[in-house]
Amino acid sequence: MGTQTIERPDVRTDETTEDDTPDVFHYVKKNKIAESAVMGTRVVALCGEVFPVTKSPKPGSPVCGKCKKIYERMKKDE
């Protein structure tokens, strides 16, 4: 009986540009942002993307369209 090595596919979980700046920013739970930035843990965005927080958005930064739609629906339900 032999052992087989299964290679993990190269899967990108966040959308970044060549200089490691996120292409778009996602909405995540506020209490998870600091934990991710300090501990390097991954967060789950409203749209389902999973990634570590590495950058903070500046005013006017592009926002993930899926996250934005979900957030707007959440605000209406309150």
Short mmCIF file of C-alpha atoms in Angstrom, two decimals:
data_model
loop_
_atom_site.label_atom_id
_atom_site.label_comp_id
_atom_site.label_asym_id
_atom_site.label_seq_id
_atom_site.Cartn_x
_atom_site.Cartn_y
_atom_site.Cartn_z
CA MET A 1 0.00 0.00 0.00
CA GLY A 2 1.54 3.29 -1.10
CA THR A 3 1.08 6.90 -0.16
CA GLN A 4 -0.11 9.39 -2.72
CA THR A 5 0.55 13.11 -2.50
CA ILE A 6 -2.33 15.30 -3.54
CA GLU A 7 -1.26 18.77 -4.57
CA ARG A 8 -3.39 21.63 -3.40
CA PRO A 9 -4.56 23.82 -6.28
CA ASP A 10 -3.50 27.45 -6.32
CA VAL A 11 -6.69 29.15 -5.18
CA ARG A 12 -6.83 32.88 -4.58
CA THR A 13 -9.24 33.77 -1.80
CA ASP A 14 -8.95 37.53 -2.12
CA GLU A 15 -8.82 39.89 -5.04
CA THR A 16 -5.46 41.66 -5.06
CA THR A 17 -3.41 43.51 -7.60
CA GLU A 18 0.29 42.94 -8.36
CA ASP A 19 1.41 45.27 -5.57
CA ASP A 20 -0.66 43.36 -2.93
CA THR A 21 -3.27 46.13 -2.77
CA PRO A 22 -6.81 44.71 -2.75
CA ASP A 23 -8.66 45.28 -6.03
CA VAL A 24 -11.90 45.74 -4.09
CA PHE A 25 -12.68 45.90 -0.40
CA HIS A 26 -15.21 43.61 1.26
CA TYR A 27 -17.62 44.12 4.16
CA VAL A 28 -16.79 41.99 7.21
CA LYS A 29 -17.92 41.95 10.85
CA LYS A 30 -16.33 44.90 12.61
CA ASN A 31 -15.18 42.87 15.63
CA LYS A 32 -13.20 40.50 13.38
CA ILE A 33 -11.14 43.17 11.60
CA ALA A 34 -8.71 43.96 14.43
CA GLU A 35 -8.32 40.28 15.34
CA SER A 36 -7.43 39.43 11.75
CA ALA A 37 -5.02 42.34 11.39
CA VAL A 38 -3.17 41.42 14.60
CA MET A 39 -3.38 37.63 14.64
CA GLY A 40 -3.46 36.98 10.88
CA THR A 41 -6.68 35.00 11.12
CA ARG A 42 -8.98 34.91 8.12
CA VAL A 43 -12.31 36.71 8.00
CA VAL A 44 -15.42 35.88 6.00
CA ALA A 45 -16.92 38.75 4.00
CA LEU A 46 -20.65 39.14 3.47
CA CYS A 47 -20.21 37.79 -0.07
CA GLY A 48 -18.43 34.66 1.20
CA GLU A 49 -14.84 35.59 0.33
CA VAL A 50 -12.32 34.38 2.94
CA PHE A 51 -9.08 36.30 3.46
CA PRO A 52 -6.79 37.85 6.11
CA VAL A 53 -7.16 41.60 6.68
CA THR A 54 -3.98 43.22 5.38
CA LYS A 55 -5.05 46.69 4.26
CA SER A 56 -7.60 49.25 5.39
CA PRO A 57 -9.73 51.03 2.81
CA LYS A 58 -9.38 54.72 2.13
CA PRO A 59 -12.45 56.88 1.48
CA GLY A 60 -13.64 56.24 -2.05
CA SER A 61 -12.01 52.79 -2.31
CA PRO A 62 -13.88 50.34 -4.57
CA VAL A 63 -16.24 48.01 -2.71
CA CYS A 64 -17.20 44.46 -3.69
CA GLY A 65 -20.53 44.64 -5.52
CA LYS A 66 -21.90 41.50 -3.84
CA CYS A 67 -20.99 42.74 -0.35
CA LYS A 68 -22.56 46.13 -1.07
CA LYS A 69 -25.88 44.59 -2.20
CA ILE A 70 -26.05 42.30 0.84
CA TYR A 71 -25.22 45.16 3.22
CA GLU A 72 -27.90 47.40 1.69
CA ARG A 73 -30.51 44.63 2.12
CA MET A 74 -29.44 44.17 5.74
CA LYS A 75 -29.89 47.88 6.45
CA LYS A 76 -33.45 47.80 4.98
CA ASP A 77 -34.43 44.88 7.21
CA GLU A 78 -33.58 46.75 10.43
#
